[in-house]
Amino acid sequence: MGSTDTAASREVREVLDKVRAEGRAALTAPEGRRICEAYGIPTPGEGLATTEDEAAKLAADLGFPVALKIVSPDILHKTDAGGVLVGVNSADEVREGYRKILANAKAYNASAEIAGIQVQQMLGGGQEVIIGATTDPTFGKVVAFGLGGVLVEVLKDITFRLAPIDAGEARSMLDGIEAAEVLRGVRGADPVDAEALAAVIERVSRLVTDFPEIAEVDLNPVFATKDSATAADVRILVETGEVAEPVRPEPEEILRVMTKLMNPAAVAVIGASNEQGKIGNSVMRNLIGGGYAGQIYPINPKSDEVEGRQAFKAIGDVPGEIDVAVFAIPAKFVPGALEECGAKGVSAAVLIPSGFAETGNVELQDQVVEVARRHGIRLLGPNIYGYYYTPSNLCATFCTPYDVRGGVALTSQSGGIGMAILGFSRTTKMGVSAIVGLGNKSDVDEDDLLTFFEHDDNTTCVAMHLEDLKDGRAFVDAARRITKKKPVVVLKAGRTALGARAASSHTGALAGDDKVYDDILRQAGVVRAPGLNEMLEYARGLPLLPTPQGENVVIITGAGGSGVLLSDACVEAGLSLMDIPPDLDESFRKFIPPFGAAGNPIDITGGEPPSTYEATVRLGLTDERIHALILGYWHTIVTPPMVFAELIARVVREARDQGIDKPVVASLAGDTEVEQACEYLFDHGVVAYPYTTERPVQVLGAKYRWARSAGLLRP
Amino acid sequence: MGSTDTAASREVREVLDKVRAEGRAALTAPEGRRICEAYGIPTPGEGLATTEDEAAKLAADLGFPVALKIVSPDILHKTDAGGVLVGVNSADEVREGYRKILANAKAYNASAEIAGIQVQQMLGGGQEVIIGATTDPTFGKVVAFGLGGVLVEVLKDITFRLAPIDAGEARSMLDGIEAAEVLRGVRGADPVDAEALAAVIERVSRLVTDFPEIAEVDLNPVFATKDSATAADVRILVETGEVAEPVRPEPEEILRVMTKLMNPAAVAVIGASNEQGKIGNSVMRNLIGGGYAGQIYPINPKSDEVEGRQAFKAIGDVPGEIDVAVFAIPAKFVPGALEECGAKGVSAAVLIPSGFAETGNVELQDQVVEVARRHGIRLLGPNIYGYYYTPSNLCATFCTPYDVRGGVALTSQSGGIGMAILGFSRTTKMGVSAIVGLGNKSDVDEDDLLTFFEHDDNTTCVAMHLEDLKDGRAFVDAARRITKKKPVVVLKAGRTALGARAASSHTGALAGDDKVYDDILRQAGVVRAPGLNEMLEYARGLPLLPTPQGENVVIITGAGGSGVLLSDACVEAGLSLMDIPPDLDESFRKFIPPFGAAGNPIDITGGEPPSTYEATVRLGLTDERIHALILGYWHTIVTPPMVFAELIARVVREARDQGIDKPVVASLAGDTEVEQACEYLFDHGVVAYPYTTERPVQVLGAKYRWARSAGLLRP
């Protein structure tokens, strides 16, 4: 990226200063055009006429047909004001049109200041597209691209990216819309000049990055032809207030404190209690019972001992250093106790209590944040169930301890969802590194956690439930770094809520829904889960599956019926069924009955013995052209469920011993014994589900989405 | 519907006879126009010119601009041949254009026979749409409607209905496309004349119904304005071969035999055996062990007794009458044994053996069908696991018996999916009336079963897995009848497979994918399940839920986080969150903490005792303006999972005792105890799931989809 040359910057600066000086929010068309020219964004030939004759002469110079457009800082919606005439074909028509537009403008707004009438070369042919930029409350500057007219207006077929973007990302936007095929030329039309279009997008992204005071840009329409992209109409809006950038700690500083939070040498429990059922008692019992090996200091003004540990009246009385203070006291006492933590030099405070912003008590929360900032304390919560970090045997929560260690870190903004995470983890025996409640996110949020998990060798996959992001840009920065190494699954709640934002540009209005989140999360390399259960199953399955090396997926099934449904699921999940080469097809055929079907799915037919599953799956694992296997099992007397499960586990292990590590998922159709078989397979690294053909394929699809965006697949 | 007046019919007949006599498949434009006129489908003013001067005069009469189009039976794609000129503005231009088109046509196809050049009034303004009809291999005549241009070509935004349709169904097509909003007028455009458009669709549907030899109709574009709908271009293709209608037994006859199949007085098992592990032994044991109370006749030439029952050498030796013969012998012996069944007067044969069409042995299957037809025997299978009908304690299968009686009838085309049905039913203790394998569907198929289940008081809901339909029209007829009374869930496999059909019209090409199935299943009132697991969960949940009386859905949740996800799921499932009136809002507020949120979702907040759940849920049940409840539970010490489950079950039962029967579904977020709570709730008529906010809402959404299409909701 980087900023543009100085001349261009000076030019834009000059325009914006003038607009600001005049207290305007909207630029005139000529001003917009001047900015486009400075940034190398092509616009049609045009000129400003202040008399009929000037207009007629200008039109003759540009060549007919021309368009005539009113220029007035007081008329934003020119068409509504009758201020636009298109297809004007002669000098006489220009004169007549000039008069008519002026009359219309006067009728629309008698007091409008009118700078003149723009005479513009009319662009014809090609494809109309819209390119724009807006300032998203979560993500800041975003650029948008869509097809003009009905597609963007009615079908909302538009795609967004966080600005700035490079040429490659700009190109990816052209493929990011549903109707992308139109740009490649349909029904005999020329394909558009993708490079030229991408260049316009990239320059708009640079413009709003260089000048954050530019709030919205609408190039609508841009005419895209086979060798050009020209912005026929330019609207630019600026912020009239001050533009403030959020404060962002350096990643190193975040990492330092988060490491103390997750691996503390000593934890104080403020409000520790001997009374069962109290949060201050549950936290103490969970810390001790969970096996946390560091120092535990109960703080309680009325007890000398809590749960067998020496208690202190105040945190200041504790002899040693304290990394983390867990708060289990009513909200109103939090600011005072936090001051004491500050005096003691505590690094992080875990605020379990509710009664802050979530109950409308924003003031109290602001006060707590102020105290924390002043002392340099990072805050987790308030209004949370606490957090788990299994490598430290740390259960700083009032829920039950969790001890199945593994690579998945889960976080939730909501306590209810946190409880669902815990129940699901327990029932599936999911290997977990951390479960963290974020609650009101008064301070520590998703990007802090991502920064820690990125460097945490105990974590191999992250799954996050979130309702909003305090700082979308910081999240994207952190996500972009970690997703290069580890998959991050996000369940974004509130995705169907309609944005109720007032917006005065097309791009702004279109950015009001969930599409911005969707596109930008994808841009950040995040795998978005469509629902809670999918988030949980992705978290469970993704760490088990090795990263695929390429796109060739093969289905091997004992039930033709499952094969069809598994194929459906592959298309749905964006997976590519391998086109099996003849020699490989022949190799598979050797193992299956003559009426079985090679090809893909490979249907080994239902009555086959274990050896047929074994031979075909082994071939699927060993042939280098195949990158992932989907198995469809059909319960028969000849190959009972556990026989199938054990043989698949063995064949997969044997392959891994030989250095062949491909993702294998399975769908088991059969009587209830298949449930046990699925558990066995999960325990042995095969993602397997009973009574569903969709779920195993979805999990594999999620792994592929991550691997693709991390650039790990062979092209 | 009904056929049009005789004059119109004669007119069309005359055109079609001429086309047939000339051995043509395609009608010329004037022929197409004549047919449109006969059926009251408006077309633009036009005429055929055979000289330059004629063309110029015609154009002057119609008024400029005009379009010129080549008329040749040998040139179907006029544009490709350079045979179309639009926007021709003067008599001179018409003459010039005439010459140019002729030259282009010669260059395109030197031997093309040219009838002349059509001079056509140019329609402007309005919205371009496409209306058509095609002959679907599964469903026969279907009509299509979509927006013209990119929307239909690239985004496939088109909708289909089985012809004939009435005016109401035709109107529903206008709302059946994604971009429907365009027809209602966007950005200042006039809305189209919906009645006029619907009339054109309805007339096309009547035309292809009256004349089945018309294979395809393309009206593309039709110009829809605020007061008209005019077909600017007409293409009609006819079948050149004979058109055969499938043989369809009368519903009464189907019902008679199906009732014998499901409630037989006597069953013979051909190939009954004492040898464990053999199919003929498993079937005997399941019949006896399942508790079937009718006569069981083992047929085995070598045994006098099988599983304690007297055996017979041949079916002809059995003294009494036999309704059903279950075949457990190798495929090659089936035709012979079936002849004996015919002689004995057996009503239905259940063909478990494989080795027929599915292994390529189509000939053997055809032979079996021929024998059955000759004797009037209905065939189930071949290549199936058999069937269950629990009201008769009938387990005519080699799988294990199933004895949880209930209202759900399930069928599957594939054995693998059948096994998944069985395992799922068993693990969830789903109450089942029937499980039926359809296999190769050599005879009995889905419409036969639907006809039986429609009249079967033991069945309250039907769920079907299918890969294809032998006779789509018979299926729709049967489905339309039963879905007025009972929900039918269909899992259509192969939905993402691309149709590989050659089609020479737009409509035909666009009908090649799954969209036709999707639209027509909906038209038939069927609830389509997106996947196997959804089909199973819908089957389990739908019979438990009472039919809602209206669209007002209310969410009551203890976890704000679940509330957001449940709202997302409602939008996804097409459910309407009720706009709570102020008095009701106030009533809810009385029960919840001041910082809780009334509105919808109603967030009672997390720390509340059972009484808060109870009071709010009771209010939700008793207020008549609310039609369905979605509950979000959050596991806390104050209200543990089983306490919640028991209180909800009690409140729902109390309401039912007072005659209030509303659907209630629940999402439980919590530790593993929520699993038991969900089971308890299911047992008490509340559809409840742990660790997912989506599934309960999906099931409720499925119930609503059915209730809406059956016309059971209050408007």
Coordinates of C-alpha atoms in Angstrom, one line a residue, chain A residues 150-151 153-155 157 178-179 181-182 186-187 277 358-359 400 414-417 419-420 422-424 426-427 465 467 491-497 506 530-534 536 559-562 564-565 567-568 571-572 595 634-635 637 669-672 675 690-695, chain B residues 150-151 153-155 157 178-179 181-182 186-187 277 358-359 400 414-417 419-420 422-424 426-427 465 467 491-497 506 530-534 536 559-562 564-565 567-568 571-572 595 634-635 637 669-672 675 690-695:
Chain A
V150 CA -31.1 -4.4 -9.8
L151 CA -28.4 -6.8 -8.8
E153 CA -30.2 -2.7 -5.3
V154 CA -32.5 -5.6 -4.9
L155 CA -30.4 -8.7 -4.6
D157 CA -25.1 -8.7 -4.6
E178 CA -22.9 -14.0 -7.1
A179 CA -23.1 -12.6 -10.6
E181 CA -19.9 -14.6 -14.4
V182 CA -21.4 -11.4 -15.9
V186 CA -22.2 -13.8 -21.0
R187 CA -24.3 -14.2 -24.1
G277 CA -22.9 -22.2 46.7
E358 CA -25.3 -5.3 30.8
T359 CA -27.8 -4.1 33.4
T400 CA -17.2 -27.3 37.3
S414 CA -22.3 -14.8 26.4
G415 CA -22.5 -16.9 29.6
G416 CA -25.3 -19.0 28.2
I417 CA -23.2 -19.9 25.2
M419 CA -22.3 -23.1 29.4
A420 CA -23.2 -24.8 26.1
L422 CA -18.8 -26.6 28.6
G423 CA -21.6 -29.2 28.3
F424 CA -20.7 -30.0 24.7
R426 CA -17.7 -32.6 28.4
T427 CA -20.1 -34.9 26.6
H465 CA -18.7 -16.9 19.8
E467 CA -22.0 -10.7 19.1
L491 CA -19.8 -17.8 15.3
K492 CA -21.1 -14.3 14.8
A493 CA -24.4 -13.9 16.4
G494 CA -26.9 -11.2 15.3
R495 CA -26.1 -12.0 11.7
T496 CA -29.6 -11.6 10.4
A497 CA -30.3 -8.4 12.3
H506 CA -25.5 3.6 -1.7
P530 CA -23.4 -20.9 10.5
G531 CA -24.7 -21.8 14.0
L532 CA -23.7 -22.8 17.5
N533 CA -23.7 -26.5 16.9
E534 CA -21.5 -26.1 13.8
L536 CA -18.8 -26.7 18.4
A559 CA -24.3 -47.5 0.6
G560 CA -25.1 -45.9 -2.8
G561 CA -27.8 -43.9 -1.1
S562 CA -25.3 -42.3 1.3
V564 CA -25.5 -39.4 -3.3
L565 CA -26.2 -37.5 -0.1
S567 CA -22.0 -35.8 -2.9
D568 CA -24.7 -33.2 -2.3
V571 CA -21.1 -29.4 -3.3
E572 CA -22.8 -27.5 -0.4
F595 CA -21.9 -54.1 -10.4
W634 CA -23.6 -49.1 5.8
H635 CA -24.3 -51.4 8.7
I637 CA -23.9 -58.4 9.3
A669 CA -25.7 -45.4 8.6
G670 CA -26.9 -48.2 10.8
D671 CA -28.4 -49.4 14.0
T672 CA -27.4 -47.8 17.3
E675 CA -22.8 -44.4 17.8
P690 CA -24.0 -41.4 12.9
Y691 CA -27.4 -40.6 11.2
T692 CA -26.0 -37.7 9.2
T693 CA -24.3 -37.4 5.8
E694 CA -24.0 -33.6 6.1
R695 CA -22.0 -33.1 9.3
Chain B
V150 CA -28.6 -11.6 -16.2
L151 CA -31.0 -12.5 -13.4
E153 CA -29.2 -16.3 -17.3
V154 CA -26.5 -16.0 -14.6
L155 CA -28.3 -16.2 -11.3
D157 CA -33.5 -16.7 -10.6
E178 CA -35.5 -13.7 -5.5
A179 CA -35.8 -10.4 -7.3
E181 CA -39.2 -6.7 -5.5
V182 CA -38.3 -5.5 -9.0
V186 CA -37.9 -0.1 -7.4
R187 CA -36.2 3.3 -7.6
G277 CA -27.9 -65.6 9.7
E358 CA -29.3 -52.1 -9.3
T359 CA -26.6 -54.6 -10.5
T400 CA -34.1 -56.1 14.2
S414 CA -31.8 -46.7 -0.2
G415 CA -31.0 -49.5 2.2
G416 CA -28.2 -47.5 3.8
I417 CA -30.6 -44.6 4.6
M419 CA -30.5 -48.4 8.4
A420 CA -29.9 -44.8 9.5
L422 CA -33.8 -47.5 12.1
G423 CA -30.8 -46.5 14.3
F424 CA -32.0 -43.0 14.8
R426 CA -34.2 -46.6 18.1
T427 CA -31.7 -44.2 19.9
H465 CA -36.0 -40.2 1.4
E467 CA -33.5 -40.1 -5.2
L491 CA -35.3 -35.6 1.6
K492 CA -34.5 -35.4 -2.1
A493 CA -31.0 -36.8 -2.7
G494 CA -29.0 -35.8 -5.7
R495 CA -30.2 -32.2 -5.4
T496 CA -26.9 -30.6 -6.4
A497 CA -26.3 -32.9 -9.3
H506 CA -34.1 -21.3 -22.4
P530 CA -32.0 -30.0 3.6
G531 CA -30.2 -33.1 4.8
L532 CA -30.6 -36.6 6.3
N533 CA -30.4 -35.5 9.9
E534 CA -32.9 -32.7 9.4
L536 CA -35.0 -37.4 10.9
A559 CA -29.5 -16.2 28.2
G560 CA -29.3 -13.0 26.2
G561 CA -26.7 -14.7 24.0
S562 CA -29.0 -17.6 23.1
V564 CA -29.6 -13.4 19.7
L565 CA -28.8 -16.8 18.1
S567 CA -33.5 -14.8 16.6
D568 CA -31.0 -15.5 13.8
V571 CA -35.0 -15.4 10.3
E572 CA -33.2 -18.3 8.7
F595 CA -32.5 -4.8 33.6
W634 CA -29.4 -21.2 30.7
H635 CA -28.1 -23.7 33.2
I637 CA -27.6 -23.3 40.2
A669 CA -27.4 -24.3 27.1
G670 CA -25.6 -25.9 30.0
D671 CA -23.6 -28.7 31.4
T672 CA -24.3 -32.3 30.4
E675 CA -29.2 -33.8 27.8
P690 CA -28.9 -29.3 23.9
Y691 CA -25.9 -27.3 22.6
T692 CA -27.8 -25.9 19.6
T693 CA -29.9 -22.9 19.0
E694 CA -30.7 -23.7 15.4
R695 CA -32.2 -27.2 15.5

